[in-house]
Structure formats: structure tokens, C-alpha cells
């Protein structure tokens, strides 16, 4: 399955190629054709499944294919989101996918001055991403006109309901034309969502992002080959699409741990880093928070992970393979204790192949490999000389099968 075969236009395909999206994710494969047909959808998809592109791409295509004469301040598509962060992130994606189309998008949310937003709306916005409260402020001030909205998207609808936005949402819906397309995304289905669905959607098609399959459940160790630059997206995808709740992720460096934490937060996944630069007090608090389930992902370096003892930690991810093969064993030893079926997943780029071989030598067996659809490594990428990830030459050890010892290779520094 390709984006082209889903019926997307050349402008969108070009933007996708620039972002190196090679294949649609399952939720995209299901949602895009249905939305393009103008149908309502009800989609169960969490962050990380590619849901944003799942609605943004067909939305952009539908709007660009129709010619309309619209009034001043009129919006053609309205995306409601629960938080500022999500609204900003969704708008960023819409703008990126639509960069070759003559459609304007904007995000409006509370907590910032309203005047600049009024200016933006006055200049004309086709696709508006908004949090419900601030949108109603604009409605009151008559700075936005929702009477010509063709498509309504409720992103993370369950979270909006949890946050008490139902009355605001109802008020907004009253301002929309009756004839319109509705797309509703949720992570967890509830009674409240059902009521909203009955009220809002018109013979919706149900779309569900693939959940993890049973075979993968029993696999303890797995390698996902992936390009280095795609690791972060793959990690968000795995966490989101498989509904992982407590994930310990290993990076090689403190800097890498900090950076990854920020990126995960940006993807809407709560994360915190622990490493040698954090005080003991901070580390202890972070760990407690993680154990309680307040933080979904803990990003750690090998040194910092030494004191971590979590019973039945379900998921360990090697975002980068360790420099020392023995550390791999320490890392994965933290999952699947006491009969729980934990998984230890390693995201391995071509530059880390040698490290992987060393680990397999230490384990005395190969680790099964599985390529994740949509994240296939680019076959044209060659490993860079001595790259070993971003490792400095000589920072890893080599196993000598004759002596059964590990030594640092003699590489000139
Ligand atoms: P989302 O679930 O919309 O928050 O997307 C999660 C992450 O997956 C984001 O970093 C997207 O940029 C990325 N992504 C979305 N669709 C694809 C795709 N078809 N191929 C690769 N990455 C994708």
C-alpha cells in the first residue's frame, strides 16, 4: 500500500516524500480513502499511530479540490483539540503536509494574547485548529465565522470530554452548518463518547488502528531495523499504536536522553530523563513518578539505570545499543521479571550492526528481527566509516571468541 494508491494528490505526495514517509500507517490506510469519499468516521487511534496525517491529508485534498466563494473570516475546516500543545502540533502538521497547496491554516488557543489571533483570522484561514474555550472567545467577539465549515474534526475527543469541554463543544456545533463531514478521533471508548457519536456522526465508518498482535506478545527480545533519523518517529509509533504505558528507554548519552525526552513530549507522550547530570533527589522523584504511572516513558542512560528496580516493567526499548555488550543484558534484565511477559525491543540502524553482532555473540543466539511497516530502512544508506552510531572511535569493545575476552579495538584517536 502506498500513499499514491490511496488517491492522494501530487502536491501532498511531494510534501510526504520530503518528510520521507514511505508508506501509510494502518490508521492512514483505513481512514484516508473513507474521508476522501466524504464519509463521517469514528476512529480509535492514539498518539503515535499517525492519526494526524490520517485526517489532515484527506482534509487538505478535499478542500483544495472544491472551489468555494467564502465570506470574510470564514473557516472551511475546524479541528478541535484538547490542549494548546496538541493544537499547535496538529497545525504544524497540517501546514507541513499542505505546503504545496494554496490553503491557509492557523492554531488558536488560550493562555496567549488574543489580538494577534484576531489579525490572523482577519487575513483569512481555511483550516483552523483550536481549543474549545478560546474558539468561543473568538465567536463572542465575532472574529471568526463558522457558518461555512465543511469538515469538523474532534481530535482526542475522549480527552476533551474528560477535561469538561462537552458544553463548549455543543455550543460550537450549533454554529456549524448542518451539512458537513465529521471526523471523531478517540483513544479510549466510553459511554460519553458514545453519546457524542450518536449526536454528531452520520452513519460513521469505524476505523481502528491496528493493535499489537498476539504473536508479538510472546516475543521477549526483538530488533527493529530502522534508519537512524527515523528512530524517534518509530518509537512514538510503537508506544502509541501498541498502547505501551510504562516504557524504559535507553540512550547512550545524557544529551541524547534529554533530546529524546523533549521530542517525545512534543509527540504528546509524557516522558522524563534520568542521567548522571540530574541530582539524586530529582532522580528518585522521577522514578517514583514513573512507577506510579504519572510518566509514561523514562529515558535513561546505562549508568543512571543501575539503581532502577521496577517489578514487572513491561517494556524496555534500546533506542541506541549500548557501547558495551554486557550492558545490553543489564538493560533487558529489567523487563519480563516474574512471569510477566515483557518485551525488550532494540531500534537498530545500519551503523549499529557491528554492536548487534557483538551482543548476539555474547548471548550466543541471534535476536529475531522485524521490520515495521512504514519504517523500512532505506537500502541506499551506507554505514559511515567507524560511525558506530555517534560513538567516538574506540568507545566500544570487541569480543575475541578465542580468549572469550572483550577488548577495546586499537583505533587511532
Ligand atoms: P501522530 O500519531 O499523528 O501523532 O504521529 C506520530 C508520528 O509518526 C509523528 O512524528 C509523525 O510525523 C509520524 N508519522 C505519521 N505518519 C507517518 C508515516 N506514514 N510514515 C512515517 N512516519 C509517520
Coordinates of C-alpha atoms and ligand atoms in Angstrom, one line a residue:
X1 CA 0.0 0.0 0.0
X2 CA 1.3 3.4 -0.9
X3 CA 0.1 7.0 -0.4
X4 CA -0.4 7.3 -4.1
X5 CA -2.7 4.3 -4.3
X6 CA -4.8 5.9 -1.5
X7 CA -5.6 8.5 -4.0
X8 CA -3.7 11.5 -2.7
X9 CA -2.7 14.4 -5.0
X10 CA 0.7 15.1 -6.4
X11 CA 1.1 18.2 -4.1
X12 CA 0.5 16.1 -1.0
X13 CA 2.7 13.2 -2.2
X14 CA 5.5 15.7 -2.7
X15 CA 5.2 17.0 0.8
X16 CA 5.2 13.5 2.2
X17 CA 8.2 12.5 0.2
X18 CA 10.1 15.4 1.7
X19 CA 9.3 14.1 5.1
X20 CA 10.4 10.6 4.0
X21 CA 7.1 9.0 4.8
X22 CA 7.4 5.9 2.6
X23 CA 4.2 4.1 3.5
X24 CA 0.9 4.9 5.2
X25 CA 0.4 3.6 8.7
X26 CA -2.6 1.3 9.3
X27 CA -4.8 4.1 10.5
X28 CA -3.9 6.2 7.5
X29 CA -4.6 3.3 5.1
X30 CA -8.1 2.9 6.6
X31 CA -9.0 6.5 7.2
X32 CA -7.8 8.3 4.1
X33 CA -10.0 6.6 1.4
X34 CA -13.1 6.9 3.6
X35 CA -12.6 10.5 4.4
X36 CA -11.9 11.3 0.7
X37 CA -15.3 9.8 -0.1
X38 CA -16.9 12.4 2.2
X39 CA -18.0 9.9 4.9
X40 CA -18.0 10.5 8.6
X41 CA -15.5 8.4 10.6
X42 CA -15.2 7.3 14.2
X43 CA -11.5 6.4 14.7
X44 CA -9.9 4.7 17.7
X45 CA -6.3 5.8 17.4
X46 CA -3.8 7.0 19.9
X47 CA -0.9 9.4 19.5
X48 CA 1.9 7.8 17.6
X49 CA -0.3 5.9 15.2
X50 CA 0.0 8.6 12.5
X51 CA -3.6 9.7 13.2
X52 CA -2.9 13.4 12.5
X53 CA -1.8 12.7 8.9
X54 CA -4.7 10.3 8.7
X55 CA -7.2 13.1 8.8
X56 CA -5.0 16.1 7.7
X57 CA -4.1 14.6 4.3
X58 CA -7.6 13.8 3.1
X59 CA -8.9 17.0 4.6
X60 CA -6.3 19.1 2.6
X61 CA -7.2 17.2 -0.5
X62 CA -10.9 17.6 -0.2
X63 CA -10.7 21.4 0.5
X64 CA -8.3 22.0 -2.3
X65 CA -10.4 20.1 -4.8
X66 CA -13.5 22.2 -4.1
X67 CA -14.0 25.7 -5.3
X68 CA -15.9 27.9 -2.9
X69 CA -16.7 31.5 -2.5
X70 CA -16.3 32.2 1.1
X71 CA -17.0 35.2 3.3
X72 CA -14.7 37.2 5.4
X73 CA -13.3 35.3 8.5
X74 CA -15.0 32.1 7.2
X75 CA -13.3 28.9 8.2
X76 CA -13.7 25.8 5.9
X77 CA -12.4 23.1 8.3
X78 CA -12.4 23.2 12.1
X79 CA -10.2 20.9 14.1
X80 CA -10.9 20.9 17.9
X81 CA -8.2 19.7 20.2
X82 CA -8.0 19.4 24.0
X83 CA -4.7 21.2 24.7
X84 CA -2.6 24.0 23.3
X85 CA 0.3 21.7 22.7
X86 CA -1.8 19.3 20.6
X87 CA -3.4 22.2 18.7
X88 CA 0.0 23.7 17.9
X89 CA 1.3 20.3 16.9
X90 CA -1.6 19.5 14.7
X91 CA -1.5 22.8 12.9
X92 CA 2.3 22.3 12.3
X93 CA 1.5 19.0 10.6
X94 CA -1.3 20.5 8.5
X95 CA 0.9 23.3 7.4
X96 CA 3.7 20.9 6.5
X97 CA 1.6 18.4 4.6
X98 CA -0.2 21.3 2.8
X99 CA 2.9 23.3 1.9
X100 CA 2.3 22.9 -1.8
X101 CA -1.4 23.8 -1.6
X102 CA -2.9 27.2 -1.5
X103 CA -4.7 26.7 1.8
X104 CA -4.0 28.7 5.0
X105 CA -4.1 27.2 8.4
X106 CA -3.7 28.6 11.9
X107 CA -3.9 27.5 15.5
X108 CA -5.8 29.4 18.2
X109 CA -5.6 28.5 21.9
X110 CA -5.8 30.2 25.3
X111 CA -3.0 31.3 27.5
X112 CA -1.7 33.8 24.9
X113 CA -2.9 37.2 23.7
X114 CA -6.0 37.2 21.6
X115 CA -5.2 40.2 19.4
X116 CA -2.5 38.6 17.2
X117 CA -5.0 35.7 16.6
X118 CA -7.7 38.2 15.5
X119 CA -5.2 39.5 13.0
X120 CA -4.5 36.0 11.7
X121 CA -8.2 35.2 11.4
X122 CA -8.9 38.5 9.6
X123 CA -6.3 37.7 7.0
X124 CA -8.2 34.5 6.2
X125 CA -7.9 31.0 7.5
X126 CA -9.1 27.8 5.7
X127 CA -8.2 25.3 8.3
X128 CA -8.5 26.3 11.9
X129 CA -7.1 24.2 14.8
X130 CA -8.5 25.4 18.1
X131 CA -9.1 24.6 21.7
X132 CA -12.8 25.0 22.5
X133 CA -12.6 27.8 25.1
X134 CA -10.6 30.2 23.1
X135 CA -12.6 29.4 20.0
X136 CA -15.7 30.5 21.8
X137 CA -14.0 33.8 22.9
X138 CA -13.5 34.5 19.2
X139 CA -17.0 33.6 18.4
X140 CA -18.2 36.1 21.0
X141 CA -16.0 38.8 19.6
X142 CA -17.3 37.9 16.1
X143 CA -13.7 37.5 14.9
X144 CA -14.4 34.0 13.5
X145 CA -17.3 32.8 11.3
X146 CA -18.1 29.1 11.5
X147 CA -21.1 29.1 9.2
X148 CA -19.3 27.6 6.3
X149 CA -17.4 24.8 7.9
X150 CA -17.3 21.8 5.6
X151 CA -15.4 19.4 7.8
X152 CA -15.3 19.2 11.6
X153 CA -12.5 17.1 13.3
X154 CA -12.6 16.3 17.0
X155 CA -9.1 15.2 17.9
X156 CA -8.7 13.2 21.1
X157 CA -12.4 13.6 21.8
X158 CA -12.2 11.5 24.9
X159 CA -9.7 13.8 26.4
X160 CA -11.8 16.8 25.6
X161 CA -14.7 15.2 27.4
X162 CA -12.5 14.3 30.4
X163 CA -11.4 17.9 30.6
X164 CA -15.0 19.0 30.7
X165 CA -15.3 20.6 27.3
X166 CA -18.6 19.0 26.4
X167 CA -20.7 22.1 26.8
X168 CA -18.2 24.2 24.8
X169 CA -18.2 21.5 22.1
X170 CA -22.0 21.6 21.9
X171 CA -22.0 25.4 21.6
X172 CA -19.5 25.2 18.8
X173 CA -21.5 22.5 16.9
X174 CA -24.6 24.7 17.0
X175 CA -22.7 27.3 15.0
X176 CA -21.8 24.9 12.2
X177 CA -23.8 24.2 9.1
X178 CA -25.9 21.0 9.4
X179 CA -24.5 19.6 6.3
X180 CA -20.9 18.8 7.0
X181 CA -18.4 16.0 7.4
X182 CA -17.5 14.9 10.9
X183 CA -14.3 13.0 11.9
X184 CA -14.0 11.9 15.5
X185 CA -10.8 10.5 17.0
X186 CA -10.5 9.0 20.4
X187 CA -8.0 6.8 22.3
X188 CA -10.4 5.1 24.8
X189 CA -14.1 4.5 24.1
X190 CA -16.5 5.4 26.8
X191 CA -20.2 6.0 27.4
X192 CA -19.7 9.7 27.0
X193 CA -18.0 9.2 23.6
X194 CA -20.9 7.0 22.5
X195 CA -23.4 9.8 23.3
X196 CA -21.3 12.3 21.4
X197 CA -21.1 9.9 18.5
X198 CA -24.9 9.4 18.4
X199 CA -25.4 13.1 18.5
X200 CA -22.8 14.1 16.0
X201 CA -21.9 11.5 13.5
X202 CA -23.9 10.5 10.5
X203 CA -23.6 6.7 9.6
X204 CA -19.9 6.8 10.5
X205 CA -17.3 4.3 9.3
X206 CA -15.4 2.8 12.2
X207 CA -11.6 2.9 11.8
X208 CA -9.3 1.2 14.3
X209 CA -5.6 1.5 14.4
X210 CA -4.0 -2.0 14.5
X211 CA -3.3 -3.2 17.9
X212 CA -0.4 -5.3 18.7
X213 CA -0.8 -8.8 17.5
X214 CA -0.7 -11.9 19.8
X215 CA 2.4 -13.4 18.2
X216 CA 4.5 -10.3 19.1
X217 CA 3.3 -10.5 22.7
X218 CA 5.2 -13.6 23.5
X219 CA 8.4 -12.4 21.9
X220 CA 10.8 -11.3 24.5
X221 CA 13.6 -9.8 22.5
X222 CA 13.2 -8.1 19.1
X223 CA 15.2 -6.0 16.8
X224 CA 13.5 -3.4 14.6
X225 CA 15.9 -2.4 11.8
X226 CA 15.3 1.3 11.1
X227 CA 17.2 4.3 9.8
X228 CA 18.8 6.5 12.5
X229 CA 16.8 9.5 11.6
X230 CA 13.5 7.6 11.8
X231 CA 14.1 6.1 15.3
X232 CA 12.2 8.8 17.1
X233 CA 9.1 8.5 14.9
X234 CA 9.2 4.7 15.2
X235 CA 9.5 4.9 19.0
X236 CA 6.4 7.2 19.2
X237 CA 4.6 4.9 16.8
X238 CA 5.3 1.8 18.8
X239 CA 4.4 3.4 22.1
X240 CA 1.2 4.9 20.7
X241 CA 0.0 2.1 18.5
X242 CA 0.6 -0.6 21.0
X243 CA -0.6 1.3 23.9
X244 CA 2.6 0.9 25.9
X245 CA 2.2 2.5 29.3
X246 CA 5.4 2.1 31.2
X247 CA 8.4 2.2 29.0
X248 CA 12.0 2.4 29.9
X249 CA 14.1 3.7 27.0
X250 CA 17.9 3.6 26.9
X251 CA 20.1 6.1 25.1
X252 CA 23.8 6.2 25.1
X253 CA 24.4 9.7 26.1
X254 CA 22.9 12.2 28.6
X255 CA 22.4 14.7 25.8
X256 CA 20.6 12.1 23.7
X257 CA 18.4 11.3 26.7
X258 CA 17.4 15.0 27.1
X259 CA 16.8 15.4 23.4
X260 CA 14.7 12.3 23.1
X261 CA 12.6 13.3 26.2
X262 CA 11.8 16.6 24.6
X263 CA 10.9 15.0 21.3
X264 CA 8.6 12.5 22.9
X265 CA 6.8 15.3 24.9
X266 CA 6.4 17.1 21.6
X267 CA 4.7 13.9 20.2
X268 CA 2.3 14.1 23.1
X269 CA 3.9 11.3 25.1
X270 CA 4.8 12.2 28.7
X271 CA 8.5 11.5 29.4
X272 CA 11.3 12.3 31.7
X273 CA 15.1 11.7 31.6
X274 CA 17.3 10.4 34.3
X275 CA 21.1 10.5 33.9
X276 CA 24.2 11.5 35.8
X277 CA 23.6 15.2 35.5
X278 CA 20.4 15.0 37.5
X279 CA 20.6 15.2 41.3
X280 CA 19.9 12.1 43.3
X281 CA 16.7 13.8 44.7
X282 CA 15.4 14.5 41.2
X283 CA 16.2 11.0 40.0
X284 CA 14.4 9.5 43.0
X285 CA 11.3 11.7 42.4
X286 CA 11.3 11.0 38.7
X287 CA 11.5 7.3 39.3
X288 CA 8.6 7.3 41.8
X289 CA 6.5 9.2 39.4
X290 CA 7.3 6.7 36.7
X291 CA 6.4 3.8 38.9
X292 CA 3.1 5.4 39.8
X293 CA 2.3 5.7 36.1
X294 CA 2.5 9.5 36.1
X295 CA 5.2 9.5 33.4
X296 CA 4.8 7.1 30.5
X297 CA 8.4 7.0 29.3
X298 CA 11.5 7.1 31.3
X299 CA 14.6 7.8 29.2
X300 CA 17.8 6.7 30.9
X301 CA 21.5 6.2 30.3
X302 CA 23.2 3.0 31.4
X303 CA 24.8 4.5 34.5
X304 CA 21.6 6.1 35.8
X305 CA 19.7 2.9 35.3
X306 CA 21.8 0.9 37.7
X307 CA 19.7 1.8 40.7
X308 CA 16.4 1.2 38.9
X309 CA 14.4 -1.7 40.3
X310 CA 10.9 -2.0 39.0
X311 CA 9.0 -5.2 39.4
X312 CA 7.4 -6.4 36.2
X313 CA 8.4 -3.5 34.0
X314 CA 6.6 -4.3 30.8
X315 CA 8.7 -2.6 28.1
X316 CA 12.4 -1.8 27.6
X317 CA 13.5 -0.1 24.5
X318 CA 17.1 0.2 23.4
X319 CA 16.8 3.4 21.4
X320 CA 20.5 3.0 20.9
X321 CA 22.5 -0.1 21.5
X322 CA 25.0 0.1 24.4
X323 CA 28.7 0.5 23.8
X324 CA 29.5 -2.5 26.0
X325 CA 27.6 -5.7 25.1
X326 CA 27.2 -6.7 28.7
X327 CA 25.1 -3.5 29.3
X328 CA 22.5 -5.0 26.9
X329 CA 22.0 -7.8 29.3
X330 CA 21.6 -5.5 32.3
X331 CA 19.2 -3.4 30.3
X332 CA 16.9 -6.2 29.2
X333 CA 17.1 -7.8 32.6
X334 CA 14.7 -5.1 33.8
X335 CA 11.8 -6.4 31.9
X336 CA 9.7 -9.5 32.0
X337 CA 10.7 -10.4 35.5
X338 CA 8.5 -12.8 37.4
X339 CA 6.4 -14.4 34.7
X340 CA 5.1 -11.1 33.3
X341 CA 5.6 -11.1 29.5
X342 CA 7.7 -8.1 29.0
X343 CA 9.3 -7.0 25.7
X344 CA 12.8 -5.8 25.1
X345 CA 12.9 -4.0 21.8
X346 CA 16.0 -2.6 20.1
X347 CA 15.9 0.0 17.4
X348 CA 18.9 -0.8 15.3
X349 CA 20.3 1.4 12.5
X350 CA 22.8 0.2 10.0
X351 CA 25.7 1.9 11.9
X352 CA 25.0 -0.3 14.9
X353 CA 25.1 -3.7 13.1
X354 CA 28.5 -4.5 14.5
X355 CA 27.4 -3.8 18.0
X356 CA 24.4 -6.0 17.4
X357 CA 26.6 -8.8 16.3
X358 CA 28.7 -8.5 19.4
X359 CA 25.6 -8.6 21.6
X360 CA 24.4 -11.7 19.8
X361 CA 27.8 -13.3 20.3
X362 CA 27.5 -12.6 24.0
X363 CA 24.0 -14.1 24.1
X364 CA 25.1 -17.0 22.0
X365 CA 22.0 -16.6 19.8
X366 CA 20.6 -14.2 17.2
X367 CA 17.8 -11.8 18.2
X368 CA 14.7 -12.1 15.9
X369 CA 14.3 -9.1 13.6
X370 CA 11.1 -7.5 12.5
X371 CA 10.8 -4.6 10.1
X372 CA 7.9 -2.3 11.0
X373 CA 5.8 -1.3 8.0
X374 CA 6.3 2.3 7.2
X375 CA 9.7 2.4 8.8
X376 CA 11.7 0.2 6.4
X377 CA 15.4 1.1 6.4
X378 CA 16.5 2.9 3.2
X379 CA 18.6 0.4 1.3
X380 CA 20.7 3.1 -0.2
X381 CA 22.1 4.3 3.1
X382 CA 25.7 3.0 3.7
X383 CA 27.2 2.8 7.1
X384 CA 29.6 5.7 7.7
X385 CA 33.2 4.7 8.4
X386 CA 33.7 3.9 12.1
X387 CA 30.4 5.6 12.9
X388 CA 29.1 3.2 15.4
X389 CA 26.1 5.5 15.9
X390 CA 27.7 8.7 17.0
X391 CA 30.3 6.8 19.0
X392 CA 33.8 8.0 19.2
X393 CA 36.3 5.6 17.7
X394 CA 37.3 3.0 20.2
X395 CA 34.4 3.7 22.6
X396 CA 33.1 0.2 22.2
X397 CA 34.6 -3.2 22.8
X398 CA 35.2 -6.1 20.5
X399 CA 34.8 -9.7 21.5
X400 CA 37.6 -12.2 20.9
X401 CA 36.0 -15.6 20.6
X402 CA 39.3 -17.4 21.2
X403 CA 40.1 -15.8 24.5
X404 CA 36.4 -15.1 25.3
X405 CA 37.5 -11.6 26.4
X406 CA 36.4 -8.2 25.5
X407 CA 38.9 -5.6 24.4
X408 CA 38.8 -2.0 23.1
X409 CA 39.8 -2.0 19.4
X410 CA 43.0 -0.2 18.7
X411 CA 41.7 2.7 16.7
X412 CA 43.9 5.9 16.5
X413 CA 42.1 8.7 18.3
Ligands
LIG1 P1 0.7 11.1 15.3 O1 0.1 9.8 15.7 O2 -0.2 11.8 14.3 O3 1.0 12.0 16.4 O4 2.1 10.7 14.5 C1 3.1 10.2 15.2 C2 4.5 10.3 14.5 O5 4.5 9.5 13.3 C3 4.8 11.7 14.0 O6 6.1 12.0 14.4 C4 4.6 11.7 12.5 O7 5.4 12.6 11.9 C5 5.0 10.3 12.2 N1 4.3 9.7 11.0 C6 3.0 9.8 10.7 N2 2.7 9.2 9.6 C7 3.8 8.5 9.2 C8 4.1 7.7 8.1 N3 3.2 7.3 7.2 N4 5.4 7.2 8.0 C9 6.3 7.6 8.9 N5 6.1 8.4 9.9 C10 4.8 8.9 10.1

